[in-house]
Backbone as numpy.savetxt, mean C-alpha at the origin, in Angstrom:
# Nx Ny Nz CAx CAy CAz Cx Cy Cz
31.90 -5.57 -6.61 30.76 -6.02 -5.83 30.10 -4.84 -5.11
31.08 -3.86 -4.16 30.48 -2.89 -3.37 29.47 -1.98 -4.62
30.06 -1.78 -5.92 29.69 -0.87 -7.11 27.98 -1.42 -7.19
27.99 -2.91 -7.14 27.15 -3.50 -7.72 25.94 -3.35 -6.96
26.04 -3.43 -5.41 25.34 -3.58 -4.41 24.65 -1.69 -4.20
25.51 -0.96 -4.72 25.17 0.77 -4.61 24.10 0.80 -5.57
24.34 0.25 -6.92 22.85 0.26 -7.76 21.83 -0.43 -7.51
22.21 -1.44 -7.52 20.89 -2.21 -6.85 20.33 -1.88 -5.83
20.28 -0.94 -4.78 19.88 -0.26 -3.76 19.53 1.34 -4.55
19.70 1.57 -5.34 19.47 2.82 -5.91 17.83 2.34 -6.95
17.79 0.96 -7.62 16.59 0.61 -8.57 15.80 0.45 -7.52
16.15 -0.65 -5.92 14.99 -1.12 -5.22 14.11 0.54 -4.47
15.44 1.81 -4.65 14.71 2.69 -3.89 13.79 3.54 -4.47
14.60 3.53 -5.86 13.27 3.69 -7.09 11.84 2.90 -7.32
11.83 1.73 -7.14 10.93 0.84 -7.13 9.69 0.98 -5.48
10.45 1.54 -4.85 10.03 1.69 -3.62 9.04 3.52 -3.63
9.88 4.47 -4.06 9.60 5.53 -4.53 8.07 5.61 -5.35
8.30 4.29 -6.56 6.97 4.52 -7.50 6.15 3.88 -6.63
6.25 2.68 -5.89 5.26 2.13 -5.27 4.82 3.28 -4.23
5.30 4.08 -3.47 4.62 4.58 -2.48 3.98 6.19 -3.23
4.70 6.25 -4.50 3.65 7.21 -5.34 2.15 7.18 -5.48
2.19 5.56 -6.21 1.43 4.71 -7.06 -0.09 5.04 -5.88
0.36 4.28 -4.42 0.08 4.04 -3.46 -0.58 5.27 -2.61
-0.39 6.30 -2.99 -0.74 7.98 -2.51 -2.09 8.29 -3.88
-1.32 8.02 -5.11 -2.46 8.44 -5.60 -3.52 7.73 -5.64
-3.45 6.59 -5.47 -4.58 5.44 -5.30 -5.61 5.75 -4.60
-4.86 6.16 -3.31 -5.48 5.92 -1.71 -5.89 7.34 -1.51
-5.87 8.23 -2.78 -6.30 9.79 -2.40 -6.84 10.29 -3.38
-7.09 9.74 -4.71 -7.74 9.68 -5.96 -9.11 10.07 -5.62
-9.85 11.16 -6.11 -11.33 11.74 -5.62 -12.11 10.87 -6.02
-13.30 10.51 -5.29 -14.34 9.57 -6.05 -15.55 10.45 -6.23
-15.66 11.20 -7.22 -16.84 11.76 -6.64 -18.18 11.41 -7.00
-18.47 9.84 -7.74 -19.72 9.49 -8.03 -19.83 9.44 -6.77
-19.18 8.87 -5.82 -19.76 8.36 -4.36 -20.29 9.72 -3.71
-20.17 10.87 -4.07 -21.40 11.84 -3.58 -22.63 11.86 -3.83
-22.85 11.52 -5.11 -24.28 10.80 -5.45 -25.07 9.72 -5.12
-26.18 9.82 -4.47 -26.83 8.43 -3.81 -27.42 7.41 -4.51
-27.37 7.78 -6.08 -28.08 7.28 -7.40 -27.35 6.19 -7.68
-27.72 4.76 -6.99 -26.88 3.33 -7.72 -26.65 2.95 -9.06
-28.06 3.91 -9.40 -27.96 3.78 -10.98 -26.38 4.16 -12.05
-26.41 5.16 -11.01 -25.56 6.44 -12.07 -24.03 5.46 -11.87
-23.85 4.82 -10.62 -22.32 4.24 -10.25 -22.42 2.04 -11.16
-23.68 2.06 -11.81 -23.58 0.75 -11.97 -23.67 1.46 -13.73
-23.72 2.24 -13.84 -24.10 3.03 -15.77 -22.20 3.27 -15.48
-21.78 3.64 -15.02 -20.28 4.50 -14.84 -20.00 2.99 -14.46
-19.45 1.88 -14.12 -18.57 0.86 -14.32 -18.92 0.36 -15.18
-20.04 0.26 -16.07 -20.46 -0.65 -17.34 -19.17 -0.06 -17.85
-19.01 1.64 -18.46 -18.15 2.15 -19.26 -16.76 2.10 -18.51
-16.88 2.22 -18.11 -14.91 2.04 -17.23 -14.72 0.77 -16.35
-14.78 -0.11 -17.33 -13.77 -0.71 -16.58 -12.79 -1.71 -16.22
-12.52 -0.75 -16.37 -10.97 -1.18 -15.60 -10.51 -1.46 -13.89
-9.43 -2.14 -13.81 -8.98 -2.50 -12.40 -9.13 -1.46 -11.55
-8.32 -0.57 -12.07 -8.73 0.60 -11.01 -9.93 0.87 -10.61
-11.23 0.75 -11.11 -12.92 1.25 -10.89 -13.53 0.13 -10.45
-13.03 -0.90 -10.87 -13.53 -1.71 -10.29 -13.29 -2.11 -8.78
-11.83 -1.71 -8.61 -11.21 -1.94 -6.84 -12.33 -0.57 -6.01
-11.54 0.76 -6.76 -12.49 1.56 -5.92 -13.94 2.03 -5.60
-14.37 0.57 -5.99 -15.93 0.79 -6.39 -16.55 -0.33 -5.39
-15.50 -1.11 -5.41 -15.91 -2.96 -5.15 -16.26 -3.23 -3.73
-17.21 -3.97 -3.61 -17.56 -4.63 -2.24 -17.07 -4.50 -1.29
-17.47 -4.34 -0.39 -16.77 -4.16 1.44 -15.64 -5.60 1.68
-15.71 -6.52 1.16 -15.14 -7.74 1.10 -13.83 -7.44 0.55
-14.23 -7.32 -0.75 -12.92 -6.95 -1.53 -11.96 -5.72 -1.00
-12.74 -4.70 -0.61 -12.30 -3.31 0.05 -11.24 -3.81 1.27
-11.98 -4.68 1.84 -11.00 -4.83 3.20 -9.54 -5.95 2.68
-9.89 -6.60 2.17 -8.29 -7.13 1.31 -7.50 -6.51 0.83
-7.96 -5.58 -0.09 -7.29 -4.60 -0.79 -6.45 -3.37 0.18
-7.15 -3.37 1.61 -6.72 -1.99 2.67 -5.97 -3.43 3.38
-5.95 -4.42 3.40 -4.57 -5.77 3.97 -3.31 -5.78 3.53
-3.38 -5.45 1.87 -2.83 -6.06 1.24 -2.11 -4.70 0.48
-2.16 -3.50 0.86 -1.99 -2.13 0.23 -0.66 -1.70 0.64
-0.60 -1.92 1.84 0.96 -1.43 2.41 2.17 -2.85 2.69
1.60 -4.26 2.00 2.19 -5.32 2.29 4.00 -5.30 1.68
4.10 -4.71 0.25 5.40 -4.56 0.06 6.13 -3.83 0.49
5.70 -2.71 1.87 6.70 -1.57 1.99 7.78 -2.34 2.96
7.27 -3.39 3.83 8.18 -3.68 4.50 9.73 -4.25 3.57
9.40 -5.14 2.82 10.39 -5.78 1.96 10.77 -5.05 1.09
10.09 -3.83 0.65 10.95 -2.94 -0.19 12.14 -1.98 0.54
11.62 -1.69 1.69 12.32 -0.68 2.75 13.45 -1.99 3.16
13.50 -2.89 3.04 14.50 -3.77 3.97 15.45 -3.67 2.80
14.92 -3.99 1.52 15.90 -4.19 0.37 16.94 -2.74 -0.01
15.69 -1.78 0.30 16.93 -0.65 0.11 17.94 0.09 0.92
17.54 -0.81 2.57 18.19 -0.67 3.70 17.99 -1.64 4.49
18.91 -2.42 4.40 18.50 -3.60 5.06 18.96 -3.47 6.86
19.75 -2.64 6.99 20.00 -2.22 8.45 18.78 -1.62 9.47
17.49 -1.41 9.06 16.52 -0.91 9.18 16.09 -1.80 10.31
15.13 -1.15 11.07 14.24 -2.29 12.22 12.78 -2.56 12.10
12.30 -3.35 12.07 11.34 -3.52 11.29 10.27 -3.04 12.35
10.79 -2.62 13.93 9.73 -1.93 14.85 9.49 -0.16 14.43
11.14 0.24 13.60 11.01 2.15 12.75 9.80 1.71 11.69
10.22 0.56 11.34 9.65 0.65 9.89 7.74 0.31 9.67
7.49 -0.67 10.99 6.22 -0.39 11.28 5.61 0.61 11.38
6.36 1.36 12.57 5.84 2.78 13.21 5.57 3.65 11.75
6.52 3.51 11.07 6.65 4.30 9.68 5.30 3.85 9.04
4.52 2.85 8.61 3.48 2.26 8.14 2.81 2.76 8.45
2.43 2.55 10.03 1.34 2.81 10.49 0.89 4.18 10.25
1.83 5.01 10.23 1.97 6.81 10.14 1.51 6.70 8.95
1.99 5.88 7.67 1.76 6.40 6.74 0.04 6.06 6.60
-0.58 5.07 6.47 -1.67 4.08 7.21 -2.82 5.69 7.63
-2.42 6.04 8.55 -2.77 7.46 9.27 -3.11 8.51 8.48
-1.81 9.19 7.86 -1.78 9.74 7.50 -3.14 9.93 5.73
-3.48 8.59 5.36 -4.04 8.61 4.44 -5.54 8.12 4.89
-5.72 7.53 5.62 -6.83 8.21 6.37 -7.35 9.92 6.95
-6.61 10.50 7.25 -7.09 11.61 7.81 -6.92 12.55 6.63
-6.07 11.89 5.34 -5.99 13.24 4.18 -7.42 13.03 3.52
-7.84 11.67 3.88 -9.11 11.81 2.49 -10.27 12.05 3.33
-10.27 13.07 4.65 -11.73 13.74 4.58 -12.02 14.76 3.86
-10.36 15.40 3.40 -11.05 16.26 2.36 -11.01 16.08 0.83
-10.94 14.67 0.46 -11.11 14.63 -0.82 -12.45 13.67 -1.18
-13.29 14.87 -2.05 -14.68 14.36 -2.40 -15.05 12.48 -2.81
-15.51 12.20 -2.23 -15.99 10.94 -2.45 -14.77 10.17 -1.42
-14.41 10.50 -0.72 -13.52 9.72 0.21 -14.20 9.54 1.35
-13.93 8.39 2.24 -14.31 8.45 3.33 -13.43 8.09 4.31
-12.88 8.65 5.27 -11.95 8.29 5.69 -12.31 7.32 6.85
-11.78 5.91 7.31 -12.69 4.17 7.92 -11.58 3.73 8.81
-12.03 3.55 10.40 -11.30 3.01 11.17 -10.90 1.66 10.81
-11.69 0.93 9.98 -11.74 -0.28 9.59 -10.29 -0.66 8.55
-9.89 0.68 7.80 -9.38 0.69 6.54 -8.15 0.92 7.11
-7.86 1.54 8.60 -6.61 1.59 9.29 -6.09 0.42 9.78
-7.11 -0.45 10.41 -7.05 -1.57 10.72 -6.10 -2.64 9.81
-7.20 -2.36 8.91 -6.46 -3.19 7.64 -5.34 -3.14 7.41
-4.98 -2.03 6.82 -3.49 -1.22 6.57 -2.68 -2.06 7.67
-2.61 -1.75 8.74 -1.82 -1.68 9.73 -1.67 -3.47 9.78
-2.68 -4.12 10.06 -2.78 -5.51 9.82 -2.07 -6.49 8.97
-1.72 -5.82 7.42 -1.64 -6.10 6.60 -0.05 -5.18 7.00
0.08 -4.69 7.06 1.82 -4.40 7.36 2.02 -5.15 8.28
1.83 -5.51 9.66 2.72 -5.90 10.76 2.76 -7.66 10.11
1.45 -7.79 9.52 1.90 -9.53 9.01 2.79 -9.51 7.85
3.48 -8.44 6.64 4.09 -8.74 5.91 5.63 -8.44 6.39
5.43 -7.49 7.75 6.79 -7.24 8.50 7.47 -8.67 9.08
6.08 -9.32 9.55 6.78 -10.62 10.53 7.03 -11.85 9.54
6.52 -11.59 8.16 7.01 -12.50 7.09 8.43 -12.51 6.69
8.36 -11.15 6.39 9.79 -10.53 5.60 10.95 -10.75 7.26
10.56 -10.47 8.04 11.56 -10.38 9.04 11.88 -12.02 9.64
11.16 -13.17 9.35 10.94 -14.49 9.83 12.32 -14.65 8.57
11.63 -14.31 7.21 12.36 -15.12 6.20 13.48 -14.43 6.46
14.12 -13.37 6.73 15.36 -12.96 6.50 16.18 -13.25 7.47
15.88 -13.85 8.61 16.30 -14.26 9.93 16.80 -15.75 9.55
16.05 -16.39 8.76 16.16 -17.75 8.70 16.86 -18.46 7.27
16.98 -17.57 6.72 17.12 -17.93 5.39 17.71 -17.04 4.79
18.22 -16.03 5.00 19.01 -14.62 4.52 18.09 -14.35 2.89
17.03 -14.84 3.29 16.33 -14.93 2.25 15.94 -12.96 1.15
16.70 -11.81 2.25 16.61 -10.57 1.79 18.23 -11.02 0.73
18.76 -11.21 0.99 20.64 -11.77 0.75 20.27 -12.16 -0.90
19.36 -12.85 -0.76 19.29 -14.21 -2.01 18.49 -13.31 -2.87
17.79 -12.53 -2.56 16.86 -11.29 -3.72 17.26 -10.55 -4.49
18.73 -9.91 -3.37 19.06 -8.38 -3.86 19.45 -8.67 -5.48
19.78 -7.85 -6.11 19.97 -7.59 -7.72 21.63 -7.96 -7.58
């Protein structure tokens, strides 16, 4: 059992690893049609690409702000799974930093803009998937019933 419980904390930290890769290059990926003021040139460039990716980093202020809700929502439950001794007040603080931190990297990457709004989000969108993950695991050992 102890054998069993060492790997399965070794895939969720892998899984955790690619997501906060995935999650860096996403959130720091250059845009640089958005230096151009030509609507034309950014509605000719999604005809040909597209895909999920161009379409998120392209998409409506609507969609934009779900997507900055909903961006850092698995770190809490991934970080619990690969340490479940964790507090989910480190592990906020940890969000929010990270949250921060990717705001203030993309003033220098072309077509980025770095948005108090988009911190908001982030941060929003972590402390509600913290008080999810931390409700269910309180009540239901519902982290218990996941692990691998």
């Amino acid at each position: 059992m102890l054998k069993s419980r060492h790997y399965s904390r070794k895939i969720y930290f892998a899984i955790l690893i690619s997501y906060l890769g995935a999650l860096l290059l996403f959130t720091l990926y250059p845009r640089p049609l958005l230096e151009n003021p030509d609507p034309s040139l950014l509605e000719n460039f999604l005809k040909t690409h597209s895909s999920f990716f161009y379409k998120i980093l392209y998409a409506d202020s609507n969609l934009v702000y779900w997507g900055n809700f909903f961006l850092l929502t698995p770190l809490p439950l991934l970080a619990i799974l690969v340490n479940p001794k964790i507090k989910l007040i480190k592990l906020t603080t940890i969000g929010i930093f990270i949250s921060l931190f990717i705001e203030v990297t993309q003033i220098g990457i072309p077509g980025r803009v770095p948005d108090p709004m988009d911190f908001l989000a982030n941060s929003a969108g972590l402390i509600f998937s913290g008080v999810i993950t931390g409700y269910l695991n309180s009540q239901t050992r519902f982290i218990s019933a996941i692990r691998l």
